[in-house]
mmCIF file of C-alpha atoms in Angstrom:
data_model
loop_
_atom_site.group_PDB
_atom_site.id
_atom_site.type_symbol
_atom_site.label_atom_id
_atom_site.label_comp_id
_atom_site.label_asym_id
_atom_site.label_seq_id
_atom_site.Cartn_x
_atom_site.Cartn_y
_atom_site.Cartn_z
ATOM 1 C CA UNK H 1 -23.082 97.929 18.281
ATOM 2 C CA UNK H 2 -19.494 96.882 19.521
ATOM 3 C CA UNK H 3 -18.495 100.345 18.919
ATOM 4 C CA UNK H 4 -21.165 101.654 21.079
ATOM 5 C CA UNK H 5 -20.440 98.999 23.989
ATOM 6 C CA UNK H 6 -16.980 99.621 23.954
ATOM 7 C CA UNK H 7 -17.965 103.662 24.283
ATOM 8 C CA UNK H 8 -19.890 102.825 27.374
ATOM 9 C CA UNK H 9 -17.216 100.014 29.113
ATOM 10 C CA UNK H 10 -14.934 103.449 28.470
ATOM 11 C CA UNK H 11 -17.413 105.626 30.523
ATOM 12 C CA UNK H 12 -18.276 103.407 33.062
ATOM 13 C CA UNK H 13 -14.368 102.281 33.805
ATOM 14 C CA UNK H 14 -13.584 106.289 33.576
ATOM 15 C CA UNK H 15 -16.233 107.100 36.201
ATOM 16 C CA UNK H 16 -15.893 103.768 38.263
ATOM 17 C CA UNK H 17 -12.123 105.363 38.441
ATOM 18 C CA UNK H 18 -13.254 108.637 40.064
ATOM 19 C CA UNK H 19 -15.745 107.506 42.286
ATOM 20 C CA UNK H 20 -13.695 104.457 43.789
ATOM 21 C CA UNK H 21 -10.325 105.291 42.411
ATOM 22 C CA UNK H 22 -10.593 101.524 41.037
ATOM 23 C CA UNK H 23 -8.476 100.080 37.952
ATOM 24 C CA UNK H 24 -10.730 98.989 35.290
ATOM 25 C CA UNK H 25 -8.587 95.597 35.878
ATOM 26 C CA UNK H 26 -10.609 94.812 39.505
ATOM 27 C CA UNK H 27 -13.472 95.646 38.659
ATOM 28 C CA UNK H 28 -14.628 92.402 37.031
ATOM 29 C CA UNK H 29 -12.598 90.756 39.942
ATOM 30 C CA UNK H 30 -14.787 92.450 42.311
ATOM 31 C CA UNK H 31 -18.198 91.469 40.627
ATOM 32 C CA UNK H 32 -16.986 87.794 40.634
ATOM 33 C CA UNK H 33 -16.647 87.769 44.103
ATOM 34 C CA UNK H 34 -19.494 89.532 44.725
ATOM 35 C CA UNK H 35 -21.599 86.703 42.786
ATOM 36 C CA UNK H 36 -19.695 84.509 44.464
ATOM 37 C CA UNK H 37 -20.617 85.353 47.844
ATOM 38 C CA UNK H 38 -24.566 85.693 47.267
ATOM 39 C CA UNK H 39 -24.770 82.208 45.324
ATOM 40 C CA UNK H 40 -22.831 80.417 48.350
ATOM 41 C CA UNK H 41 -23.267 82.335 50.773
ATOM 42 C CA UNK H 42 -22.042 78.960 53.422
ATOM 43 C CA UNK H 43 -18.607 78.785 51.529
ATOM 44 C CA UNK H 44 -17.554 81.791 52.743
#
């Protein structure tokens, strides 16, 4: 099951990569933030 997770992190980071020509290193960044922002939303 691990080996099958890891297979899909590597196909999602490859084709995050193309479409936003993002590092697999911000995109975790970038999903904190975004849960950030929409659960307090007045601490912008």
């Amino acid at each position: 099951m691990a080996e099958l997770a890891g297979e899909v992190g590597r196909i999602v980071n490859f084709y995050a990569s193309l479409l936003f020509g993002w590092d697999a290193f911000f995109i975790p960044i970038v999903l904190l933030l975004v849960a950030a922002v929409s659960l307090y939303p007045d601490k912008r």
